[in-house]
Coordinates of C-alpha atoms and ligand atoms in Angstrom, one line a residue:
M45 CA 0.0 0.0 0.0
I46 CA 1.3 3.5 -0.9
K47 CA 1.4 5.7 2.2
V48 CA 3.0 9.2 2.8
Q49 CA 4.4 7.9 6.1
D50 CA 6.7 5.6 4.1
Y51 CA 8.4 8.5 2.3
R52 CA 12.1 9.0 3.2
P53 CA 14.3 11.6 1.6
Q54 CA 17.3 10.3 -0.4
P55 CA 20.6 10.4 1.4
F56 CA 23.3 12.5 -0.3
T57 CA 26.6 11.1 -1.6
D58 CA 29.7 11.6 0.5
F59 CA 32.3 13.0 -1.9
T60 CA 35.1 12.9 0.7
Q61 CA 35.1 9.1 -0.1
P62 CA 37.5 8.5 -3.1
E63 CA 35.3 5.7 -4.4
N64 CA 32.4 8.1 -4.9
I65 CA 34.6 10.5 -6.8
Q66 CA 35.8 7.7 -9.0
A67 CA 32.3 6.6 -9.7
Y68 CA 31.4 10.1 -10.7
E69 CA 34.3 10.4 -13.0
Q70 CA 33.3 7.1 -14.6
A71 CA 29.7 8.5 -15.1
L72 CA 31.2 11.6 -16.7
K73 CA 33.0 9.3 -19.2
K74 CA 29.9 7.3 -19.9
V75 CA 27.8 10.4 -20.4
R76 CA 30.5 11.9 -22.7
A77 CA 30.5 8.7 -24.7
E78 CA 26.7 8.1 -24.8
L79 CA 24.9 11.4 -24.4
V80 CA 27.1 14.3 -25.4
G81 CA 26.5 15.5 -28.9
K82 CA 23.1 13.8 -29.0
H83 CA 19.8 15.6 -30.1
S84 CA 16.7 15.5 -28.0
P85 CA 13.4 15.9 -30.0
L86 CA 10.0 17.1 -28.8
V87 CA 7.7 14.4 -27.4
I88 CA 4.1 15.0 -28.4
N89 CA 1.5 12.3 -27.9
G90 CA 4.2 9.8 -27.1
E91 CA 6.0 10.4 -30.5
R92 CA 9.3 12.1 -31.0
V93 CA 9.0 15.1 -33.2
D94 CA 11.9 17.0 -34.7
T95 CA 11.9 20.6 -35.7
A96 CA 13.8 22.6 -38.4
E97 CA 15.4 24.8 -35.8
R98 CA 17.3 23.6 -32.7
L99 CA 18.4 24.9 -29.3
T100 CA 22.0 24.3 -28.3
S101 CA 23.2 23.5 -24.8
L102 CA 26.8 24.7 -24.3
N103 CA 29.0 23.7 -21.5
P104 CA 29.2 26.9 -19.4
C105 CA 32.6 25.9 -18.0
D106 CA 34.0 25.3 -21.5
T107 CA 32.0 27.1 -24.1
A108 CA 33.9 25.5 -26.9
E109 CA 31.9 22.3 -26.1
V110 CA 28.4 21.7 -27.4
V111 CA 26.8 19.3 -24.9
G112 CA 23.9 18.6 -27.2
T113 CA 20.8 20.0 -28.9
T114 CA 17.1 19.9 -28.4
A115 CA 14.3 20.6 -30.8
K116 CA 12.9 24.1 -30.8
A117 CA 9.1 24.0 -30.7
T118 CA 7.0 26.1 -33.0
I119 CA 3.5 27.6 -32.2
E120 CA 2.0 24.8 -34.3
D121 CA 3.8 22.2 -32.1
A122 CA 2.6 23.9 -29.0
Q123 CA -1.0 23.9 -30.3
R124 CA -0.7 20.1 -31.1
A125 CA 0.8 19.4 -27.7
L126 CA -2.1 21.2 -25.9
Q127 CA -4.7 19.4 -28.0
G128 CA -3.1 16.0 -27.5
A129 CA -2.9 16.5 -23.8
W130 CA -6.6 17.3 -23.6
Q131 CA -7.3 14.0 -25.5
A132 CA -5.0 12.1 -23.2
W133 CA -6.8 13.6 -20.2
E134 CA -10.1 11.9 -21.0
S135 CA -8.7 8.6 -19.9
W136 CA -5.9 9.7 -17.5
K137 CA -8.3 11.5 -15.2
R138 CA -10.2 8.2 -14.7
W139 CA -7.2 6.2 -13.6
D140 CA -7.1 5.3 -9.9
M141 CA -4.9 7.5 -7.8
D142 CA -2.7 4.6 -6.7
A143 CA -2.2 3.5 -10.3
R144 CA -1.0 6.9 -11.3
A145 CA 1.2 7.1 -8.2
R146 CA 2.9 3.8 -9.1
I147 CA 4.2 5.3 -12.3
L148 CA 5.9 8.0 -10.3
L149 CA 7.3 5.5 -7.9
R150 CA 8.7 3.4 -10.8
A151 CA 10.2 6.6 -12.4
A152 CA 11.9 7.3 -9.0
A153 CA 13.3 3.8 -9.0
I154 CA 14.7 4.2 -12.5
L155 CA 16.2 7.5 -11.6
K156 CA 17.9 6.0 -8.5
R157 CA 19.6 3.5 -10.9
R158 CA 20.6 6.3 -13.3
R159 CA 21.4 8.9 -10.6
L160 CA 25.1 9.3 -11.6
E161 CA 24.2 9.7 -15.3
A162 CA 21.7 12.5 -14.5
C163 CA 24.3 14.2 -12.3
A164 CA 27.0 14.0 -14.9
L165 CA 24.8 15.4 -17.6
M166 CA 24.0 18.4 -15.4
T167 CA 27.7 18.9 -14.6
L168 CA 28.2 19.3 -18.4
E169 CA 25.0 21.1 -19.3
V170 CA 24.7 23.7 -16.5
G171 CA 28.0 23.5 -14.6
K172 CA 27.0 21.8 -11.4
N173 CA 29.8 20.4 -9.4
Y174 CA 29.4 16.9 -8.0
A175 CA 27.7 17.7 -4.7
E176 CA 25.4 20.2 -6.2
A177 CA 24.3 17.8 -9.0
D178 CA 23.9 15.0 -6.5
V179 CA 21.6 16.9 -4.1
E180 CA 19.5 18.0 -7.1
V181 CA 19.0 14.5 -8.4
A182 CA 18.2 13.3 -4.9
E183 CA 15.6 16.1 -4.8
A184 CA 14.1 14.9 -8.1
I185 CA 13.7 11.4 -6.7
D186 CA 12.2 12.9 -3.5
F187 CA 9.6 14.9 -5.5
L188 CA 8.5 11.7 -7.4
E189 CA 8.3 9.6 -4.2
Y190 CA 6.7 12.3 -2.1
Y191 CA 4.1 13.4 -4.6
A192 CA 3.2 9.8 -5.4
R193 CA 2.7 9.0 -1.7
S194 CA 1.0 12.2 -0.7
A195 CA -1.5 11.8 -3.6
M196 CA -3.2 9.0 -1.7
K197 CA -4.8 11.4 0.8
Y198 CA -6.8 12.9 -2.1
A199 CA -8.1 9.6 -3.4
G200 CA -11.8 8.7 -3.3
F201 CA -15.1 10.2 -2.2
G202 CA -14.8 11.5 1.4
A203 CA -11.1 12.2 1.2
A204 CA -11.7 15.4 3.1
E205 CA -13.8 15.6 6.3
T206 CA -17.3 17.0 6.4
T207 CA -19.7 17.3 9.3
W208 CA -22.3 14.7 9.9
F209 CA -25.9 15.8 8.9
E210 CA -29.1 13.9 9.6
G211 CA -30.8 12.2 6.7
E212 CA -28.0 12.8 4.2
E213 CA -24.8 11.5 3.0
N214 CA -22.3 14.3 2.4
G215 CA -18.8 14.2 1.1
L216 CA -16.0 15.8 -0.8
L217 CA -14.3 14.6 -3.9
Y218 CA -11.0 15.9 -5.2
Q219 CA -11.0 16.0 -9.0
P220 CA -8.2 16.8 -11.4
I221 CA -8.7 20.1 -13.3
G222 CA -7.4 19.5 -16.8
V223 CA -4.3 20.4 -18.9
G224 CA -1.7 22.8 -17.6
V225 CA 1.6 24.3 -18.7
S226 CA 4.7 23.9 -16.6
I227 CA 7.5 26.3 -17.3
S228 CA 10.8 25.7 -15.5
P229 CA 14.2 27.5 -15.0
W230 CA 17.7 26.3 -15.8
N231 CA 19.1 26.4 -12.3
F232 CA 17.3 23.2 -11.0
P233 CA 16.6 21.7 -14.5
C234 CA 16.1 18.2 -13.2
A235 CA 14.3 18.5 -9.9
I236 CA 12.1 21.5 -10.6
F237 CA 11.3 20.4 -14.1
I238 CA 10.1 17.0 -12.9
G239 CA 8.6 18.2 -9.7
M240 CA 6.4 20.7 -11.4
A241 CA 5.3 18.1 -14.0
A242 CA 4.9 15.1 -11.7
A243 CA 2.6 16.8 -9.1
P244 CA -0.2 17.8 -11.5
I245 CA 0.2 14.5 -13.3
V246 CA -0.2 12.3 -10.3
A247 CA -3.3 14.3 -9.4
G248 CA -4.8 13.3 -12.7
N249 CA -4.0 16.2 -14.9
C250 CA -1.9 16.4 -18.2
V251 CA 1.0 18.7 -18.6
V252 CA 2.8 20.5 -21.4
A253 CA 6.3 21.0 -20.0
K254 CA 8.6 23.7 -21.4
P255 CA 12.1 23.5 -20.0
A256 CA 14.5 26.4 -19.9
E257 CA 16.4 27.1 -23.1
D258 CA 19.8 26.3 -21.6
A259 CA 18.9 23.0 -20.0
G260 CA 16.7 21.0 -22.3
L261 CA 18.9 17.9 -22.3
I262 CA 18.5 16.9 -18.7
A263 CA 14.7 17.6 -19.0
G264 CA 14.6 15.3 -22.0
F265 CA 16.4 12.6 -19.9
M266 CA 13.7 12.9 -17.3
V267 CA 10.9 12.7 -19.8
D268 CA 12.4 9.4 -21.2
I269 CA 12.4 8.0 -17.6
M270 CA 8.7 8.9 -17.2
L271 CA 7.9 7.2 -20.4
E272 CA 9.9 4.2 -19.5
A273 CA 8.0 4.1 -16.2
G274 CA 4.8 3.6 -18.2
L275 CA 3.3 7.1 -18.5
P276 CA 0.7 7.0 -21.2
A277 CA 1.2 9.0 -24.4
G278 CA 0.1 12.6 -24.2
V279 CA 0.0 12.9 -20.4
L280 CA 3.4 14.6 -20.4
Q281 CA 4.2 16.6 -23.6
F282 CA 7.8 17.7 -23.8
L283 CA 8.2 21.0 -25.5
P284 CA 11.6 22.7 -25.4
G285 CA 11.3 26.1 -27.0
V286 CA 11.8 29.8 -26.5
G287 CA 9.9 31.3 -23.6
K288 CA 8.8 34.4 -25.3
E289 CA 7.4 32.4 -28.2
V290 CA 5.9 29.0 -27.2
G291 CA 5.9 30.0 -23.5
E292 CA 3.9 33.1 -24.2
F293 CA 1.6 31.2 -26.6
L294 CA 0.8 28.5 -24.0
T295 CA 0.2 30.9 -21.1
T296 CA -2.2 33.0 -23.0
H297 CA -4.0 30.1 -24.6
P298 CA -7.8 29.7 -23.8
K299 CA -7.3 25.9 -23.3
T300 CA -4.7 26.3 -20.6
R301 CA -6.3 25.5 -17.3
F302 CA -3.4 26.1 -15.0
I303 CA 0.2 27.4 -15.2
T304 CA 3.0 26.4 -12.9
F305 CA 6.0 28.6 -13.3
T306 CA 9.4 28.8 -11.6
G307 CA 11.7 31.5 -12.8
S308 CA 12.4 35.2 -12.6
R309 CA 10.2 37.8 -11.0
A310 CA 9.9 39.8 -14.3
V311 CA 8.6 36.8 -16.3
G312 CA 6.5 35.5 -13.5
L313 CA 4.7 38.8 -13.1
H314 CA 4.2 39.0 -16.8
I315 CA 2.6 35.5 -16.9
N316 CA 0.4 36.5 -13.9
E317 CA -0.8 39.5 -15.9
V318 CA -1.5 37.8 -19.2
A319 CA -3.0 34.7 -17.6
A320 CA -5.5 36.9 -15.8
K321 CA -6.9 38.3 -19.1
T322 CA -9.8 36.2 -20.3
V323 CA -9.7 35.4 -24.0
P324 CA -12.4 34.1 -26.3
G325 CA -13.0 30.4 -25.9
Q326 CA -11.8 30.3 -22.3
K327 CA -14.3 28.9 -19.8
W328 CA -12.4 29.1 -16.5
I329 CA -10.2 31.3 -14.4
K330 CA -6.6 30.1 -14.9
K331 CA -4.8 28.9 -11.8
V332 CA -1.3 30.4 -11.7
I333 CA 1.3 29.1 -9.3
L334 CA 4.5 31.2 -9.2
E335 CA 7.8 30.5 -7.6
L336 CA 10.1 33.5 -8.2
G337 CA 13.3 35.1 -7.1
G338 CA 14.7 36.3 -3.8
K339 CA 17.1 38.6 -2.1
D340 CA 17.7 36.3 0.8
A341 CA 19.4 37.5 4.0
M342 CA 21.1 35.9 6.9
I343 CA 21.5 37.8 10.2
V344 CA 24.4 37.2 12.5
D345 CA 24.1 38.7 15.9
E346 CA 26.6 39.3 18.7
T347 CA 25.5 36.1 20.5
A348 CA 26.0 33.8 17.6
D349 CA 28.6 31.0 17.4
L350 CA 30.7 32.7 14.8
D351 CA 32.2 29.6 13.3
V352 CA 28.7 28.2 12.6
A353 CA 27.7 31.5 11.2
V354 CA 30.6 31.9 8.8
T355 CA 30.3 28.3 7.5
A356 CA 26.5 28.8 7.0
A357 CA 27.2 32.1 5.2
L358 CA 29.8 30.5 2.9
Q359 CA 27.6 27.5 2.0
G360 CA 24.5 29.7 1.5
A361 CA 26.3 32.3 -0.6
F362 CA 28.5 30.3 -3.0
G363 CA 26.9 26.9 -3.5
F364 CA 26.3 26.6 -7.2
N365 CA 27.9 30.0 -7.5
G366 CA 25.0 31.8 -5.9
Q367 CA 22.6 30.7 -8.7
K368 CA 19.9 29.5 -6.3
C369 CA 16.7 31.4 -5.6
S370 CA 17.5 30.6 -1.9
A371 CA 21.1 31.8 -2.1
M372 CA 22.3 34.1 0.7
S373 CA 23.0 37.3 -1.1
R374 CA 22.7 39.6 1.9
L375 CA 24.8 39.0 5.0
I376 CA 23.5 41.3 7.8
V377 CA 25.9 41.5 10.8
V378 CA 25.4 43.5 14.0
D379 CA 28.1 46.1 14.5
E380 CA 29.6 44.5 17.6
V381 CA 30.8 41.4 15.7
Y382 CA 30.9 42.9 12.2
D383 CA 34.7 43.0 11.7
R384 CA 35.3 39.5 13.1
V385 CA 32.5 37.9 11.0
V386 CA 33.4 39.7 7.8
N387 CA 37.1 39.1 8.1
A388 CA 36.6 35.4 8.7
F389 CA 34.0 35.2 5.9
V390 CA 36.3 36.9 3.4
E391 CA 39.3 34.7 4.4
R392 CA 37.2 31.5 3.9
A393 CA 35.7 32.8 0.6
K394 CA 39.2 33.6 -0.7
A395 CA 40.1 30.0 -0.5
L396 CA 37.3 28.9 -2.8
R397 CA 38.9 27.7 -6.1
V398 CA 37.2 28.7 -9.4
G399 CA 37.3 26.0 -12.0
T400 CA 35.3 23.6 -14.1
A401 CA 32.4 21.6 -12.8
E402 CA 34.0 18.5 -14.3
E403 CA 37.0 18.8 -12.0
N404 CA 34.6 19.4 -9.1
A405 CA 35.6 23.0 -8.3
P406 CA 33.7 24.6 -5.5
V407 CA 32.9 27.7 -7.7
T408 CA 32.3 27.0 -11.4
A409 CA 31.1 29.1 -14.3
V410 CA 27.7 30.9 -14.3
V411 CA 25.2 29.5 -16.8
N412 CA 25.4 31.7 -19.9
Q413 CA 26.5 34.9 -21.5
M414 CA 23.4 36.8 -20.4
S415 CA 24.0 35.9 -16.7
F416 CA 27.7 36.7 -17.1
D417 CA 26.9 40.2 -18.5
K418 CA 24.2 40.8 -15.9
I419 CA 26.5 39.9 -13.0
S420 CA 29.4 41.8 -14.5
G421 CA 27.2 44.9 -14.5
Y422 CA 26.7 44.5 -10.7
L423 CA 30.5 44.1 -10.3
E424 CA 31.0 47.5 -12.0
L425 CA 28.5 49.0 -9.6
A426 CA 30.0 47.4 -6.5
P427 CA 32.8 50.1 -5.8
Q428 CA 30.2 52.8 -5.9
E429 CA 27.8 51.0 -3.5
G430 CA 30.2 49.6 -1.0
R431 CA 33.8 48.4 -0.3
V432 CA 34.9 45.5 -2.5
L433 CA 36.5 43.1 0.0
L434 CA 37.0 40.2 -2.3
G435 CA 36.9 39.5 -6.0
G436 CA 34.9 41.9 -8.1
Q437 CA 36.1 40.7 -11.5
P438 CA 34.5 38.7 -14.2
L439 CA 37.1 36.1 -15.3
G440 CA 35.9 34.6 -18.5
E441 CA 38.5 31.8 -18.2
A442 CA 39.6 29.2 -15.6
N443 CA 41.9 26.3 -15.8
G444 CA 42.6 27.0 -19.4
K445 CA 39.0 26.8 -20.4
K446 CA 36.9 29.7 -21.7
G447 CA 33.7 30.0 -19.8
Y448 CA 31.4 32.3 -17.9
Y449 CA 33.6 32.5 -14.7
I450 CA 33.1 35.2 -12.1
Q451 CA 35.3 35.6 -9.0
P452 CA 33.5 35.0 -5.7
T453 CA 32.8 38.6 -4.6
V454 CA 32.1 40.1 -1.2
V455 CA 31.1 43.8 -0.9
G456 CA 31.1 45.3 2.6
D457 CA 29.2 48.2 4.1
V458 CA 26.5 48.2 1.5
D459 CA 23.5 50.5 2.2
P460 CA 20.3 48.5 2.7
K461 CA 18.6 50.6 0.1
A462 CA 21.4 50.2 -2.5
R463 CA 20.7 48.2 -5.7
L464 CA 23.2 45.6 -4.5
A465 CA 21.1 45.1 -1.4
Q466 CA 17.7 45.1 -3.2
E467 CA 18.1 43.4 -6.5
E468 CA 18.6 39.7 -7.2
I469 CA 22.0 39.2 -8.8
F470 CA 22.0 35.5 -9.2
G471 CA 25.7 34.9 -9.0
P472 CA 28.6 34.6 -6.5
V473 CA 28.2 38.1 -5.2
V474 CA 27.4 38.8 -1.5
S475 CA 26.5 42.2 -0.1
V476 CA 27.4 42.7 3.6
L477 CA 25.2 45.1 5.6
R478 CA 26.1 46.5 8.9
A479 CA 23.3 46.7 11.5
R480 CA 23.4 48.7 14.8
D481 CA 21.7 45.9 16.8
W482 CA 19.4 43.0 16.5
N483 CA 16.2 45.0 15.9
H484 CA 17.9 47.0 13.2
A485 CA 19.1 43.8 11.6
L486 CA 15.6 42.4 11.5
D487 CA 14.3 45.6 9.9
I488 CA 17.0 45.4 7.2
A489 CA 16.2 41.8 6.5
N490 CA 12.5 42.7 5.9
S491 CA 13.4 45.7 3.7
T492 CA 13.1 44.2 0.2
E493 CA 10.1 43.3 -1.8
Y494 CA 11.1 39.6 -1.7
G495 CA 10.4 37.0 1.0
L496 CA 11.9 33.7 0.0
T497 CA 14.5 32.3 2.4
G498 CA 16.2 33.8 5.4
G499 CA 18.3 32.9 8.4
V500 CA 19.3 33.9 11.8
C501 CA 22.5 32.9 13.6
S502 CA 22.0 33.7 17.3
T503 CA 21.9 31.9 20.6
K504 CA 19.2 34.1 22.1
R505 CA 16.0 32.2 22.4
E506 CA 13.7 35.3 22.4
R507 CA 15.3 36.6 19.2
L508 CA 14.8 33.3 17.4
E509 CA 11.2 33.3 18.6
Q510 CA 10.7 36.8 17.3
A511 CA 12.2 35.9 14.0
R512 CA 10.0 32.8 13.8
H513 CA 7.0 35.2 13.6
E514 CA 8.4 38.4 12.1
F515 CA 11.2 37.5 9.7
E516 CA 9.4 37.7 6.3
A517 CA 10.5 34.6 4.5
G518 CA 8.7 31.5 3.3
N519 CA 11.7 29.4 4.4
L520 CA 13.5 30.4 7.6
Y521 CA 16.5 28.7 9.0
F522 CA 18.3 29.1 12.4
N523 CA 22.0 28.5 12.9
R524 CA 22.6 26.8 9.6
K525 CA 22.8 27.6 5.9
I526 CA 19.6 29.0 4.2
T527 CA 19.8 26.8 1.1
G528 CA 19.1 23.1 0.6
A529 CA 15.4 22.6 1.4
I530 CA 14.5 18.9 1.4
V531 CA 11.3 17.7 0.0
G532 CA 8.7 16.9 2.7
V533 CA 11.1 18.2 5.4
Q534 CA 11.2 21.9 4.5
P535 CA 8.3 22.5 2.0
F536 CA 9.6 25.3 -0.2
G537 CA 8.2 28.6 -1.5
G538 CA 8.2 32.3 -0.8
Y539 CA 6.1 35.3 0.1
F540 CA 5.5 38.7 -1.5
M541 CA 7.4 39.1 -4.9
S542 CA 9.0 35.7 -4.3
G543 CA 5.9 33.8 -5.3
T544 CA 2.5 32.5 -4.4
D545 CA 3.8 30.5 -1.4
S546 CA 2.5 27.2 -2.9
K547 CA 5.2 25.2 -1.0
A548 CA 6.6 22.7 -3.4
G549 CA 7.3 19.4 -1.6
G550 CA 4.7 20.3 1.0
P551 CA 1.6 18.5 2.3
D552 CA -0.8 20.7 0.4
Y553 CA 1.0 21.2 -2.9
L554 CA -1.1 18.7 -4.9
A555 CA -4.3 20.6 -3.9
N556 CA -3.1 23.3 -6.4
F557 CA -4.0 20.9 -9.2
L558 CA -7.3 19.6 -7.8
Q559 CA -10.8 21.0 -7.4
L560 CA -13.1 20.0 -4.6
K561 CA -16.6 18.9 -5.3
S562 CA -19.2 18.6 -2.5
V563 CA -21.8 15.9 -3.2
T564 CA -24.9 15.4 -1.1
E565 CA -27.5 12.6 -1.3
R566 CA -30.7 12.9 0.6
W567 CA -31.6 9.4 1.9
Ligands
LIG885 P1 13.5 33.1 -16.5 O1 12.3 33.8 -15.9 O2 14.4 33.8 -17.4 O3 13.0 31.8 -17.3 C1 12.2 30.8 -16.7 C2 11.4 30.1 -17.8 O4 10.5 31.0 -18.3 C3 12.2 29.6 -18.9 O5 11.8 28.3 -19.3 C4 11.9 30.6 -20.0 O6 12.0 30.1 -21.3 C5 10.5 30.9 -19.7 N1 10.0 32.2 -20.2 C6 10.7 33.4 -20.5 N2 9.9 34.3 -21.0 C7 8.6 33.8 -21.0 C8 7.3 34.3 -21.4 N3 7.1 35.5 -21.9 N4 6.2 33.4 -21.3 C9 6.4 32.2 -20.8 N5 7.6 31.7 -20.4 C10 8.7 32.5 -20.5 O7 14.3 32.5 -15.2 P2 15.7 31.7 -15.2 O8 16.8 32.6 -15.5 O9 15.5 30.4 -16.0 O10 15.8 31.2 -13.7 C11 16.3 31.9 -12.7 C12 15.2 32.6 -11.9 O11 14.4 31.6 -11.3 C13 15.8 33.4 -10.7 O12 15.1 34.6 -10.5 C14 15.5 32.4 -9.5 O13 15.4 33.1 -8.3 C15 14.2 31.8 -9.9 N6 14.0 30.6 -9.2 C16 13.0 30.5 -8.2 C17 12.8 29.3 -7.6 C18 11.7 29.2 -6.5 O14 11.4 28.1 -6.1 N7 11.2 30.3 -6.0 C19 13.6 28.2 -7.9 C20 14.5 28.3 -8.9 C21 14.7 29.5 -9.6

């Protein structure tokens, strides 16, 4: 029997063990031999469809290398994908919940066997080092397992409690809502791509999934696993393409019932706006689930264990080069310990080597030219908005390879209202902000329009309790790093401009893709 209580998050791989490093290197060789240079077509109604134009995935750590190509969907492809998904829905919505859940569980089992391959592919396609790729594939497995198991609580008539009433039978029925569009980012191209597709699917919906332009290969790999696991044709349509073209077409289409989007605030708000406009032929209000950016802060007060705080800051800031929505991009330190914390932080950050993901460097290249240019712009601004304590240069090359490398950068004494303290940079750049005391630190933490992750390093119970209620963040962490939410353990999602707080990997996430019907029979 499938039960949510049986869910256990995947353990992570210990890369201090030489045999795990060797296994990873072997996987890189295998992926180079078998997957690199390959082409991934669209999948519409279970069939592979090629297109005249293609999207290219470059290795960000060695831009001379083409990792592979995907098809580039046209508007006609998107139209067919949507139509086919509605046809597939007619039977998929009638499947028993447990039968649908078994497909996800089988996909999780296949991915467990192919875990290293998925990791190695991401190392090449988006520049994740071994540990970063490993935790992401673990998260993808967790999403499949967790959503499969948590679906069971929505199965059958009477799944949700109603009050007894004389002379009648009353009950609630959760029903799938139709066909939706899932649009994902490049920074978690395996876990977020599959999580945002698997959740609506297990609930009985069909999905047209559009991956990010830079990361279509790992998404195609995941679609193959879902098909191998037995997903019927048309339930998951794979549609790599350009966001402004097919993404825009799908989100504005009258036959799109829901949109699940993870990406930047600008695109998310645009989707929210266009999806709210009713178009001819549309007979519902579109549901829009948005997971957007952040300007995440960690506070260190004068009572904190400073070693714990500096380690947490380092991990939160530079893991995957700061390219996480949850990354610590503001370090807020109270004046009394400011110099000690900042000096130690800069010393530790100085030791971070910049290199290729393939050689497992702690800091690798950022994903593409656009990111490189955007981050470089903030580096130019840094000396005007604070004191550059470390880094400050785009590198463009590391270890003899041309790529989108940026030096880990720390900028001290940044004003809380400065652009460096307010805007999401999405790279290895940390702004340090000086607070007079604890209350000032909390005010600074709450002074952006975002509200995604946050942290406090303190040993004062009353401050932690105050932060529990007043620190405006969807995911708050005490005395540890602020990244690395685990499915089911730390359901993830932000407030304010960081999103609709739908909590991926949380107990109510599947309800986003279900509607509740109340049915009454008078005896
Ligand atoms: P992005 O907004 O540039 O792109 C995301 C997706 O939207 C891509 O698939 C893209 O093709 C598509 N898109 C672009 N324009 C579109 C349009 N007009 N209509 C429909 N789709 C369109 O974001 P990105 O650079 O891929 O990802 C980084 C961003 O994602 C950061 O802001 C990061 O904070 C955020 N993010 C948030 C979370 C979260 O859970 N809150 C998780 C990961 C990433």
